[in-house]
Amino acid sequence: MQQMTRRADPAPSRWAYKVQRLWLTPVFRTGLRTGLPVLVVALVAGIYLGNEQRRADLFAGIEGIKRDFQERPEFMVQMMSVDGANEKTLKAIHELMPANFPLSSFDLNLGELRDKIRGIDAVKDVTLQIRSGGVLQVNVTERIPVALWRGPEGVEVIDAEGVRADKLGTRIERPDLPLIVGEGAKQNVPEALELIAAAAPLKERVRGIVRVSNRRWDLVLDRDQRILLPEDDAIRALERVIALEQAKELLTRDVAVVDMRLADRPTIRMTETAHKELLRVRGVKIED
Amino acid sequence: MIELYETQRAMRGLRKAALQRGVIAILDVGTSKIACLVLRFDRTDSFVEGEDIGSMAGQAGFRVVGAATTRSRGVRFGEIDAMAETERAIRTVVQAAQKMAGVRVDHVIATFSGARPRSYGLAGAVDLDGQQVTEEDIARVLASCEVPDYGSGREVLHAQPVNFALDHRSGMIDPRGQIGNTLSCDMHMLTIDASVIQNLAYCIKRCDLELAGFANSAYVSGTSALIEDEKELGAACIDMGGGTTGISIFMRKHMIYADTVRMGGDHVTSDISMGLSVPMSTAERIKTFYGGVYATGMDDRELIDLDGDSGDWEHDRRTVSRTELIGIMRPRVEEILEEVRARLDAAGFDHLPSQQIVLTGGGSQIPGLDGLASKILGQQVRLGRPLRVHGLPQAATGPGFASAVGLCCFAAHPQDEWWDFDMPVERYPARSLQRAMKWFKDNW
C-alpha cells in the first residue's frame, strides 16, 4: 500500500516567524509582561472608581469593616472609674468626657483627654489607662488648697505652689484658709504660711497677710490693725510683737500700726482718737 | 568599482553595528542542509583606537548561543533554485536558532558554496620616493592593481591583499612605517555570479534580516579546518558538500585560490538511487549507514535490505550486498576527486612547498575516503574537522559544519579586504562632495 500522507512543512508561517521575532524584542517583551497588566489594572480601577456612587460605596464598605473591627467587644470601653477626685472635680471630668460609654478604645484619644483633665483647676496631675475589662481608669492627683488669694478677678483657692485650685464667690466659703493678698504673694505662699503659723496666738484676730512691694509682709488684724514686718527675720519680729502683746497687751490697745521694719526701733502709730485722748490726758492744748 | 566599495563598506558598517550590539547570526546555505549559529560577542577588552581597519581588534571573544540545522530545500549546486522554499528553510532555521539563543537576531552573515567562483591574481605597484609607507600608500597600491575584465553579471566577493613587496623585499605582511622606493602588492580576487548573491540577499531580506556580509564557503571552511602551520606553509582544503565540492588553497595565511567542483554527496546519493532503483531518502540512508569506498571480502556477506512500499513483494524484499553499494559509490567519489585533482593542477598546487590536503565537509565522512584521496590527490591527505569554538553544541562539531564554524571566525576576525582601506583621493569622481569636504578640512 502506498501511503499518500504528506509530511507537514516544518517551516513557520511568515506570521509565526514575525510574532516570534517580535516576542524576542526586549522592549516589546517587558512592555507586554509588565506594562500591559499594569495598564489593565489601572484601567479597571479607573473605570470602577470613575462612578461617584461606587466610590462612595467602596469607601463606606472600607469604613464599615474598620468600624466592625474597632467595635469588637475586646476593644470596647464600658465605664470610667475615677480615683482621687472630689465631687466637684468628678463632675468636671464627667463633663469633659467626649461621649457616652460604651465606646471603642480606638475613639479615645487618651493624650488629648489627659491634657483636657489637667486643664481643670483642681487637678494637679492625672494618669489615664484603659484596663482590661473595658474600664477607663482615671487616677487624679488633686491640688491641696492651703490659702486664699484675693486678686483683681476675685477670691481664689491656691495650693502651696501658688497655683489656683478653685475659684470662690466670697471669702466666707472657706473660713478655714488664710487670706493672702498683694503683688508677688502667690509666689511666696510657704513664707506666708510660716508667718501665719507663727501668728497662731493671734489667730482669732488675723484677717490676712499682705505682700508689700513684692518684698516684705504686713500682717493685717481686725480693727484695721497692721503689723509691718521686715524683709529679713520676719518671724522673729512677729514673735516679738506677740511677746509684747502677751506682756503689755499692745495690740489690745488703740494702736493702728506696729512697725517692726527696723528691728532696733519698733514703732507704733496710734489711731486718731487715741492720739487726741493722749493729748487730752497730758493736758496739752493745741491751738488752731 | 565605486559601487563595490559602497556595498561592501555598507555591509562592513552593518557588521560593526552588529558586533556593537553583540549578537550576529551565521547562515550556511548549503545544498543538503542549512545551518544557523547565533553568536554573542562579549566585549571583554575595549576597541583599540586606530586599529579598526585591522582584524576587528578586541572583538574576538564570542560564544555560540544558538544553533539549528534544517534540511535544505530549493537549493541546487549551492545556489538558490526555488526562492520561496529556500526562504522557508531559512525561516525555520533562524527561528529555531533564535529560540535556542533567546535573543532576536537582526544581522546575518551568509555563506554559500556555488555561484561558480573564479580566482584572479592581481598585481599593482606605486612609487614612494623614499618615503615611509603610510596607510594611504597601501590604499594607493591596492587601487593601482589592474582589475581584469571578469565579465558582466559577475561580482567581486573577496579581494584580499596577500603579499606586499617593498623594492626587492617580498613577502611582507605589514609594510607600514618602512621606507622604500617602490611598493607593490599582490591581491587575490574572487568573483562570483551576481544573480546568486542577489537571490540570497532577497531571501534574507524576506526573512526580516539584514545581510551583514557574505563569504565563499570554500574559503571559510579552509579557515576553520586548516591548522595554523598548514595555512602558513600551503595547504588545500577540500570541502565536500552536498551539491558542490569547494577547493581553497592557502599560503602564508592567505587564500590564494578558490574553486568549486559542481559535484558532491547528492550525486553519490542519486547514483545509488538510480543504480538500486530506490527512493532518494532510502538511498541517502543506505549511503550514510553502509557507505564506503573500499570493499573487502566481508562486505560480500553483508546484505542490506532495500525496504520499499510499492506493494510488490518481490520488489520490496530485495537485498543488496555492501560490495555492490561500494561499487556504485566509488566511481562517483573517484570522479569528484579526479575533478578536484584537475582543478588543483590547474591552479599550480604542485608548485607549493607543502602539499597538504585536508578533506572536510559532510562528504568527507565516507569511510575509507582518506585512503582513496591519497591515491588520487597525493600522499599528504588528512580528514579535517572544524575548530572548537566556545559554546558550539556537540551535534554541530562534525566536518559538515566546517564552513559554519569558519564563518564564525570570519565574523570575529575578518581578513583585510581591499575596501577596508580608504579609497585614494584621486580615485574619487571629480567634483564629489567628499573632495569639497576635504578641501574645506585642509584649508580651514
XYZ file of C-alpha atoms in Angstrom:
732
model
C 0.000 0.000 0.000
C 1.408 3.341 -0.982
C 0.875 5.916 1.721
C -0.137 9.240 0.366
C 0.357 11.242 3.547
C 2.214 14.455 3.014
C 4.797 15.368 5.578
C 3.962 18.547 7.395
C 6.037 21.542 6.448
C 8.361 22.301 9.373
C 8.729 25.915 8.297
C 6.919 28.512 10.415
C 4.490 30.723 8.615
C 5.547 34.271 7.887
C 3.328 35.489 10.679
C 4.534 32.957 13.216
C 8.088 33.944 12.378
C 7.368 37.644 12.751
C 5.493 37.147 16.008
C 8.343 35.136 17.463
C 10.833 37.817 16.493
C 8.591 40.468 17.989
C 8.306 38.462 21.168
C 12.093 38.241 21.410
C 12.381 42.028 21.249
C 13.230 43.114 24.804
C 11.217 46.345 24.770
C 8.118 44.613 23.484
C 8.542 41.759 25.917
C 8.823 43.895 29.041
C 6.065 46.130 27.778
C 3.740 43.212 27.359
C 4.732 41.439 30.547
C 4.587 44.341 32.980
C 3.217 47.341 31.136
C 0.063 45.665 29.915
C -1.080 44.176 33.269
C -0.409 47.495 34.981
C -2.378 49.271 32.309
C -5.299 46.838 32.579
C -5.426 47.075 36.360
C -5.229 50.856 36.220
C -7.953 50.947 33.596
C -10.292 48.676 35.549
C -9.706 50.595 38.742
C -10.209 53.879 36.932
C -13.466 52.798 35.353
C -14.734 51.360 38.633
C -13.823 54.414 40.661
C -14.996 56.817 37.972
C -18.540 56.453 39.281
C -19.365 58.665 42.276
C -21.818 56.177 43.782
C -19.420 53.204 43.560
C -16.621 55.245 45.043
C -18.828 56.227 47.984
C -19.946 52.592 48.396
C -16.357 51.399 48.360
C -15.230 53.883 50.968
C -18.327 53.166 53.092
C -17.572 49.457 52.872
C -13.978 50.003 53.974
C -15.182 52.248 56.775
C -17.713 49.619 57.837
C -15.097 46.884 58.019
C -12.875 49.189 60.031
C -15.740 50.007 62.386
C -16.665 46.350 62.795
C -13.138 45.595 63.828
C -12.858 48.527 66.195
C -16.162 47.735 67.844
C -15.274 44.205 68.744
C -16.094 43.628 72.448
C -12.430 43.373 73.386
C -11.819 46.931 72.254
C -14.888 48.492 73.899
C -14.627 50.743 76.947
C -17.708 50.230 79.103
C -17.216 52.579 82.010
C -14.935 55.102 83.639
C -13.519 54.849 87.142
C -12.063 57.984 88.704
C -9.831 57.782 91.766
C -8.652 60.665 93.914
C -11.146 63.290 92.837
C -13.710 65.097 94.937
C -17.296 65.737 93.924
C -16.683 68.954 92.091
C -13.686 67.635 90.112
C -15.543 64.435 89.287
C -18.347 66.461 87.831
C -15.907 68.480 85.757
C -14.201 65.317 84.499
C -17.510 63.806 83.502
C -18.324 66.932 81.581
C -15.018 66.631 79.671
C -15.652 63.049 78.514
C -16.250 63.033 74.747
C -19.260 60.777 74.539
C -21.308 58.322 76.398
C -19.993 54.888 77.188
C -19.682 52.279 75.796
C -17.318 53.437 73.080
C -14.351 51.909 71.253
C -10.889 52.452 72.614
C -9.830 53.498 69.071
C -12.056 56.558 69.502
C -10.488 57.564 72.786
C -7.551 59.897 72.475
C -6.021 59.443 75.888
C -3.313 62.054 75.450
C -5.742 64.725 74.476
C -8.098 63.679 77.259
C -5.289 63.862 79.790
C -4.387 67.378 78.693
C -8.023 68.395 78.993
C -8.376 66.989 82.503
C -5.150 68.688 83.514
C -6.801 71.894 82.425
C -9.203 71.603 85.383
C -8.010 73.919 88.199
C -8.248 71.440 90.989
C -6.276 68.733 89.194
C -2.548 68.708 89.707
C -1.810 65.584 87.674
C -3.769 62.783 86.074
C -2.971 59.383 84.534
C -5.339 57.561 82.231
C -5.286 53.889 81.465
C -7.621 51.514 79.712
C -7.728 48.468 81.910
C -8.778 45.034 80.836
C -12.477 44.583 81.158
C -13.191 47.825 79.355
C -12.597 50.221 82.217
C -11.101 53.642 81.685
C -9.108 54.215 84.845
C -8.529 57.873 85.702
C -6.130 58.497 88.579
C -6.342 62.105 89.642
C -3.931 63.897 91.933
C -5.716 66.962 93.270
C -4.183 70.215 94.335
C -4.240 70.671 98.137
C -5.699 74.081 98.942
C -3.608 75.932 101.535
C -4.648 79.546 101.243
C -6.961 82.043 99.615
C -5.690 84.691 97.331
C -7.640 87.771 96.540
C -6.802 89.347 93.221
C -8.495 91.555 90.661
C -10.652 88.613 89.481
C -11.937 87.684 92.878
C -11.017 85.169 95.534
C -9.101 82.034 94.514
C -8.058 78.967 96.410
C -4.369 78.296 95.861
C -2.070 75.451 96.744
C 1.425 75.659 98.203
C 2.900 76.459 94.793
C 0.575 79.356 94.392
C -1.403 77.708 91.584
C -5.104 78.252 91.512
C -7.071 75.242 92.692
C -10.548 76.740 92.681
C -12.459 79.966 92.427
C -14.664 81.234 95.188
C -17.518 83.708 95.139
C -16.751 85.089 98.607
C -14.147 84.547 101.222
C -16.757 83.212 103.664
C -16.965 79.903 101.765
C -13.577 78.798 103.102
C -13.127 80.470 106.548
C -10.542 77.823 107.450
C -7.965 79.103 104.968
C -5.845 82.225 105.493
C -6.116 85.082 103.027
C -3.091 86.236 101.080
C -3.069 89.474 99.152
C -0.630 91.557 97.229
C 1.726 91.507 94.329
C 4.081 88.522 94.431
C 2.128 86.904 97.219
C 1.302 83.836 95.170
C 4.939 83.116 94.526
C 5.798 83.121 98.233
C 2.976 81.111 99.713
C 5.171 78.918 102.001
C 6.691 82.056 103.560
C 3.245 83.468 104.196
C 2.084 80.176 105.670
C 5.020 80.149 108.049
C 4.172 83.656 109.207
C 0.527 82.741 109.755
C 1.575 79.692 111.679
C 3.820 81.892 113.798
C 0.880 84.197 114.407
C -1.173 81.356 115.885
C -1.639 83.157 119.255
C -3.379 85.942 117.370
C -5.410 83.535 115.307
C -8.752 84.993 116.273
C -7.732 88.387 115.145
C -5.756 87.707 111.951
C -7.588 88.849 108.866
C -4.871 88.095 106.334
C -1.389 88.786 105.197
C -0.373 91.338 102.584
C 2.729 91.266 100.426
C 4.042 94.783 100.115
C 6.078 95.797 97.104
C 6.776 92.107 96.480
C 9.369 92.484 99.211
C 8.009 92.102 102.737
C 4.846 91.173 104.531
C 2.179 93.043 106.544
C 0.029 91.062 108.893
C -3.455 92.565 108.969
C -5.599 92.129 112.110
C -9.144 93.204 112.766
C -9.873 96.754 113.804
C -7.620 97.781 110.899
C -4.532 96.981 112.846
C -1.379 96.211 110.889
C 1.883 94.686 111.844
C 4.562 95.809 109.404
C 7.188 93.064 109.242
C 10.751 93.482 107.998
C 12.166 91.815 104.943
C 14.530 89.652 106.952
C 13.767 87.794 110.126
C 10.067 88.457 109.767
C 9.169 85.564 112.050
C 11.351 86.842 114.857
C 9.860 90.293 114.550
C 6.376 88.813 114.685
C 7.291 86.804 117.723
C 8.484 89.987 119.435
C 5.132 91.659 118.705
C 3.309 88.626 120.102
C 5.505 88.742 123.178
C 4.688 92.440 123.592
C 1.006 91.652 123.215
C 1.140 88.937 125.774
C 3.137 91.088 128.211
C 1.777 94.559 127.659
C -1.385 93.854 125.658
C -0.017 96.055 122.942
C -2.435 95.091 120.282
C -5.426 95.249 122.534
C -4.810 98.980 122.876
C -5.877 101.569 120.374
C -2.898 101.113 118.035
C -3.217 101.417 114.282
C 0.187 100.180 113.128
C 3.014 98.298 114.763
C 6.064 98.969 112.636
C 8.754 96.344 113.105
C 10.674 97.196 109.928
C 13.614 98.491 111.877
C 14.494 95.754 114.312
C 16.259 98.026 116.834
C 13.490 100.588 116.780
C 9.959 99.176 116.844
C 7.478 101.944 116.279
C 3.750 102.193 116.831
C 1.257 104.545 115.268
C -1.820 105.304 117.295
C -5.264 105.928 115.907
C -6.658 109.489 115.589
C -8.898 109.200 118.662
C -6.169 107.625 120.783
C -3.836 110.475 119.826
C -6.365 113.132 120.826
C -7.100 111.286 124.059
C -3.428 111.142 124.926
C -3.066 114.827 124.328
C -6.116 115.482 126.437
C -4.780 113.316 129.254
C -1.487 115.103 129.167
C -3.231 118.411 129.199
C -1.721 119.640 126.002
C -3.792 122.133 124.197
C -3.285 122.619 120.614
C -4.219 125.983 119.349
C -5.710 126.202 115.954
C 34.436 49.797 -8.679
C 32.769 52.561 -6.712
C 29.551 50.572 -6.207
C 31.549 47.644 -4.937
C 33.249 49.877 -2.423
C 29.925 51.217 -1.300
C 28.065 47.925 -0.910
C 30.953 46.181 0.773
C 31.558 49.111 3.086
C 27.874 49.306 3.949
C 27.934 45.644 4.908
C 31.070 46.221 6.915
C 29.279 49.008 8.755
C 26.377 46.663 9.481
C 28.791 44.048 10.746
C 30.360 46.551 13.079
C 26.945 47.651 14.305
C 26.034 44.032 14.967
C 29.257 43.500 16.888
C 28.465 46.573 18.929
C 25.039 45.161 19.722
C 26.720 41.870 20.495
C 24.549 39.460 18.532
C 25.028 38.240 14.984
C 23.801 35.195 13.119
C 25.760 32.906 10.852
C 23.889 31.315 7.991
C 25.396 28.487 5.981
C 23.171 27.904 2.977
C 24.202 24.512 1.712
C 22.704 22.130 -0.762
C 21.779 19.447 1.743
C 21.397 21.433 4.931
C 21.048 24.984 6.141
C 22.767 25.761 9.421
C 22.346 28.821 11.568
C 24.510 29.761 14.523
C 23.766 32.734 16.774
C 26.917 34.338 18.141
C 27.125 36.570 21.164
C 30.123 38.834 21.345
C 31.149 39.899 24.810
C 33.380 42.905 24.536
C 35.907 41.887 27.145
C 38.649 44.214 26.021
C 37.989 47.604 24.585
C 38.148 48.537 20.974
C 41.655 49.722 20.167
C 41.683 53.197 18.719
C 43.112 53.433 15.243
C 43.075 49.705 14.615
C 39.534 49.463 13.380
C 40.767 48.593 9.934
C 42.717 45.594 11.135
C 41.221 42.400 12.403
C 38.400 43.997 14.438
C 40.766 44.031 17.353
C 39.255 43.243 20.696
C 36.119 41.705 19.229
C 37.351 38.169 19.317
C 35.553 36.858 22.387
C 32.420 35.292 21.016
C 30.229 32.449 22.073
C 27.709 30.349 20.179
C 24.388 30.777 21.983
C 22.037 29.285 19.435
C 22.446 26.612 16.810
C 19.976 24.997 14.456
C 20.063 22.915 11.317
C 17.373 22.055 8.875
C 17.123 20.067 5.692
C 17.791 22.386 2.825
C 15.101 22.905 0.261
C 15.200 24.712 -3.020
C 18.988 24.801 -3.245
C 20.933 23.109 -6.030
C 24.684 23.225 -6.515
C 24.913 25.700 -3.670
C 22.703 28.164 -5.497
C 19.139 29.115 -4.770
C 16.861 27.305 -7.136
C 13.405 27.816 -5.618
C 13.265 31.072 -3.713
C 10.120 30.508 -1.659
C 11.295 27.091 -0.487
C 14.702 28.415 0.492
C 13.126 31.333 2.257
C 11.001 28.970 4.324
C 14.004 26.843 5.152
C 15.932 29.920 6.266
C 12.951 30.997 8.350
C 12.798 27.598 10.020
C 16.435 27.524 10.912
C 16.637 31.135 12.044
C 13.572 30.731 14.214
C 14.954 27.608 15.862
C 18.340 29.230 16.496
C 16.711 32.370 17.873
C 14.548 30.273 20.151
C 17.574 28.442 21.487
C 19.525 31.678 21.936
C 16.581 33.571 23.410
C 17.557 36.721 21.551
C 16.337 38.395 18.447
C 18.832 38.436 15.607
C 18.849 41.232 13.073
C 22.120 40.842 11.248
C 23.223 37.780 9.412
C 26.418 36.782 7.664
C 25.829 34.226 4.953
C 27.974 31.748 3.152
C 27.241 29.602 0.126
C 29.279 27.278 -1.988
C 28.016 27.742 -5.521
C 27.930 30.634 -7.945
C 30.989 29.485 -9.914
C 33.775 31.284 -8.086
C 36.742 32.309 -10.166
C 40.101 33.374 -8.817
C 42.249 36.151 -10.200
C 45.717 37.189 -9.152
C 46.199 40.955 -9.306
C 49.390 42.944 -9.010
C 49.998 46.620 -8.553
C 52.859 48.975 -7.717
C 53.296 52.601 -6.722
C 56.250 54.931 -6.372
C 57.135 56.066 -2.903
C 60.120 58.408 -3.454
C 61.940 57.086 -0.447
C 59.170 57.974 1.962
C 57.716 55.915 4.767
C 54.854 53.681 3.790
C 51.616 55.082 5.185
C 48.111 53.728 5.175
C 47.314 55.927 2.231
C 50.161 54.372 0.286
C 48.670 50.966 0.919
C 45.312 52.196 -0.313
C 47.043 53.602 -3.374
C 48.873 50.407 -4.151
C 45.684 48.420 -3.760
C 43.898 50.845 -6.047
C 46.697 50.596 -8.579
C 46.068 46.881 -9.112
C 44.870 46.321 -12.593
C 41.427 44.780 -12.448
C 40.875 42.236 -15.180
C 37.683 42.106 -17.177
C 35.811 39.491 -15.210
C 32.712 39.722 -17.344
C 29.320 41.242 -16.887
C 26.921 39.669 -14.423
C 29.701 38.844 -12.030
C 30.565 40.405 -8.736
C 33.713 40.576 -6.641
C 33.254 38.536 -3.466
C 36.705 38.756 -1.951
C 39.636 40.969 -2.824
C 42.378 40.345 -0.305
C 45.908 41.639 -0.437
C 48.055 38.545 0.058
C 51.550 39.911 -0.300
C 53.356 43.222 -0.154
C 56.792 43.908 -1.565
C 58.966 46.929 -0.885
C 61.685 47.364 -3.500
C 63.248 43.891 -3.563
C 61.968 42.590 -0.289
C 58.900 40.463 -0.787
C 56.622 38.528 1.500
C 55.777 41.392 3.800
C 52.666 41.191 5.880
C 52.531 44.797 7.010
C 54.822 47.272 5.224
C 53.531 50.324 7.088
C 56.239 52.545 8.505
C 59.023 51.099 6.365
C 60.991 53.148 3.886
C 61.426 52.281 0.247
C 61.069 53.473 -3.283
C 58.516 51.142 -4.792
C 55.640 49.437 -3.034
C 53.992 46.610 -4.871
C 51.287 44.213 -3.824
C 49.671 41.010 -4.935
C 45.969 40.613 -4.486
C 43.667 37.660 -4.724
C 40.294 38.468 -6.161
C 37.347 36.088 -6.204
C 34.403 36.774 -8.458
C 31.039 35.033 -8.487
C 27.785 35.204 -10.353
C 25.937 38.333 -9.285
C 22.487 36.814 -9.611
C 23.235 34.228 -6.904
C 24.158 36.931 -4.438
C 21.063 38.913 -5.353
C 18.827 35.886 -4.827
C 20.365 35.153 -1.462
C 20.139 38.774 -0.362
C 16.497 38.843 -1.404
C 15.730 35.646 0.533
C 17.387 37.010 3.646
C 15.602 40.331 3.284
C 12.310 38.468 3.032
C 13.076 36.962 6.461
C 13.349 40.477 8.007
C 17.078 40.020 8.417
C 19.846 42.263 7.221
C 22.710 40.830 5.261
C 25.859 41.991 7.040
C 28.342 40.180 4.863
C 28.887 37.090 2.787
C 31.768 34.785 2.166
C 32.638 31.881 -0.046
C 32.182 28.585 1.756
C 35.400 27.054 0.432
C 37.296 29.982 1.946
C 35.606 29.902 5.346
C 35.820 26.116 5.710
C 39.510 26.455 4.938
C 39.922 28.956 7.743
C 38.314 26.603 10.236
C 39.556 23.193 9.055
C 43.190 24.042 8.409
C 45.542 24.482 11.301
C 47.839 27.471 11.531
C 51.009 25.956 10.050
C 49.112 24.353 7.216
C 47.782 27.776 6.348
C 51.265 29.210 6.646
C 53.133 26.579 4.618
C 50.497 25.920 1.995
C 47.568 23.556 2.009
C 44.388 22.866 0.136
C 41.048 22.428 1.805
C 38.542 20.241 0.022
C 35.072 20.901 1.367
C 32.906 18.030 0.147
C 29.398 19.299 0.429
C 26.088 18.055 -0.817
C 25.886 19.699 -4.195
C 29.355 21.104 -4.663
C 32.896 20.415 -3.600
C 34.789 23.533 -2.730
C 38.533 23.887 -3.126
C 40.552 26.579 -1.423
C 44.324 26.854 -1.361
C 46.005 28.685 1.477
C 49.529 30.007 1.574
C 51.161 32.339 4.073
C 47.856 32.552 5.933
C 46.042 33.914 2.935
C 43.730 32.250 0.498
C 45.377 32.343 -2.888
C 42.951 30.273 -4.910
C 39.393 29.037 -4.665
C 37.265 26.975 -6.981
C 34.244 24.729 -6.941
C 33.562 21.349 -8.450
C 29.872 21.112 -9.106
C 29.560 17.607 -7.763
C 29.044 16.383 -4.258
C 27.390 13.948 -1.938
C 23.982 14.354 -3.527
C 25.346 12.927 -6.772
C 26.543 9.856 -4.934
C 23.063 9.509 -3.456
C 21.381 9.877 -6.813
C 23.751 7.265 -8.284
C 22.688 4.853 -5.544
C 19.062 5.741 -6.098
C 19.324 5.073 -9.792
C 21.549 2.045 -9.515
C 19.431 0.251 -6.936
C 16.140 1.859 -8.013
C 15.249 3.038 -4.537
C 13.878 6.421 -3.487
C 16.357 9.218 -2.691
C 15.590 9.094 1.032
C 16.348 5.350 1.176
C 19.480 5.883 -0.896
C 20.644 8.598 1.484
C 20.016 6.344 4.482
C 21.875 3.426 2.901
C 24.750 5.717 1.953
C 25.163 7.107 5.442
C 24.789 3.748 7.200
C 26.612 1.375 4.898
C 28.555 3.581 2.503
C 32.259 3.206 1.787
C 34.847 3.264 -0.941
C 36.903 0.131 -0.214
C 35.258 -3.274 -0.473
C 36.571 -6.237 1.494
C 35.570 -9.887 1.433
C 33.438 -9.322 4.498
C 31.304 -6.867 2.575
C 30.121 -9.597 0.162
C 28.298 -11.228 3.003
C 26.766 -8.126 4.485
C 23.376 -7.813 2.889
C 21.424 -4.593 3.052
C 17.630 -4.671 2.954
C 16.123 -2.337 0.432
C 12.769 -1.641 2.056
C 10.077 -0.335 -0.188
C 6.360 0.174 -0.072
C 5.449 -0.382 -3.686
C 3.166 -3.293 -2.796
C 5.158 -5.667 -4.968
C 6.508 -8.298 -2.587
C 9.453 -9.189 -4.784
C 10.379 -5.547 -5.250
C 10.049 -4.657 -1.587
C 12.101 -7.570 -0.310
C 15.231 -7.007 -2.323
C 18.635 -7.076 -0.714
C 21.924 -5.785 -1.936
C 25.378 -6.596 -0.663
C 27.619 -3.836 0.652
C 30.135 -4.606 -2.090
C 27.569 -3.654 -4.674
C 26.855 -0.401 -2.834
C 30.551 0.425 -2.714
C 30.763 -0.465 -6.389
C 28.203 2.241 -7.088
C 29.685 4.867 -4.796
C 33.352 4.534 -5.589
C 33.376 5.635 -9.244
C 31.474 8.797 -8.392
C 33.742 9.645 -5.456
C 36.728 8.986 -7.650
C 35.274 11.231 -10.316
C 34.856 14.053 -7.809
C 38.391 13.635 -6.558
C 39.767 13.455 -10.113
C 37.984 16.688 -10.889
C 39.466 18.237 -7.736
C 42.878 16.984 -8.826
C 42.428 18.650 -12.206
C 41.482 21.964 -10.551
C 44.446 21.784 -8.195
C 46.785 21.076 -11.070
C 45.331 23.978 -12.994
C 45.988 26.224 -10.008
C 49.587 25.036 -9.801
C 49.160 23.432 -6.415
C 52.062 21.036 -7.086
C 54.429 24.004 -7.060
C 53.701 24.830 -3.447
C 56.357 23.893 -0.885
C 53.931 21.887 1.203
C 51.153 19.965 -0.442
C 48.934 19.143 2.464
C 45.363 18.313 1.560
C 42.595 18.478 4.118
C 39.238 16.870 3.433
C 36.290 18.267 5.246
C 32.564 18.791 4.736
C 29.791 16.251 5.177
C 31.008 14.118 2.251
C 34.365 13.513 3.881
C 32.712 11.170 6.385
C 32.614 8.285 3.873
C 34.712 5.519 5.456
C 37.987 4.982 3.640
C 37.849 8.281 1.795
C 41.261 9.398 3.034
C 42.843 6.267 1.543
C 41.200 6.842 -1.783
C 42.022 10.543 -1.756
C 45.681 9.936 -1.045
C 45.855 7.762 -4.149
C 44.385 10.476 -6.324
C 45.470 13.734 -4.701
C 48.802 12.899 -3.176
C 50.278 11.413 -0.065
C 49.591 14.179 2.429
C 45.889 13.812 2.995
C 44.071 14.115 6.271
C 40.482 14.480 7.388
C 39.773 17.839 8.938
C 37.241 18.868 11.498
C 36.361 22.444 12.282
C 37.921 24.400 15.120
C 36.385 24.104 18.534
C 34.592 27.319 19.282
C 33.010 28.345 22.525
C 29.513 27.044 23.168
C 29.162 25.028 19.968
C 26.774 22.098 20.558
C 28.182 18.618 20.150
C 25.880 17.993 17.206
C 27.476 20.825 15.290
C 31.116 19.837 15.693
C 31.272 17.440 12.755
C 33.087 18.141 9.493
C 29.784 19.136 7.910
C 29.869 22.326 9.980
C 33.332 23.418 8.863
C 32.019 26.323 6.842
C 29.589 27.474 9.566
C 32.352 27.479 12.168
C 34.723 29.123 9.694
C 32.180 31.856 9.194
C 32.154 32.462 12.958
C 35.904 33.063 12.762
C 35.345 35.226 9.717
C 32.875 37.331 11.707
C 35.252 37.636 14.632
C 38.467 38.109 12.668
C 37.681 39.384 9.209
C 40.621 39.496 6.904
C 41.634 42.807 5.403
C 39.928 43.333 2.129
C 40.502 45.869 -0.497
C 37.583 48.010 0.604
C 38.713 48.095 4.222
C 41.218 50.752 3.222
C 40.198 54.275 2.366
C 39.893 54.908 -1.282
C 42.696 57.153 -2.501
C 41.575 60.682 -3.119
C 42.426 60.765 -6.813
C 40.054 57.883 -7.407
C 37.004 59.778 -6.254
C 34.815 61.096 -9.024
C 35.572 64.708 -9.794
C 33.555 67.412 -8.041
C 32.411 64.982 -5.382
C 31.152 66.195 -2.087
C 33.898 64.409 -0.205
C 36.501 66.234 -2.197
C 34.910 69.546 -1.282
C 34.849 68.461 2.357
C 38.499 67.527 2.175
C 39.352 70.874 0.666
C 37.496 72.570 3.495
C 39.238 70.448 6.090
C 42.632 71.170 4.598
C 42.172 74.899 4.257
C 40.202 75.905 7.320
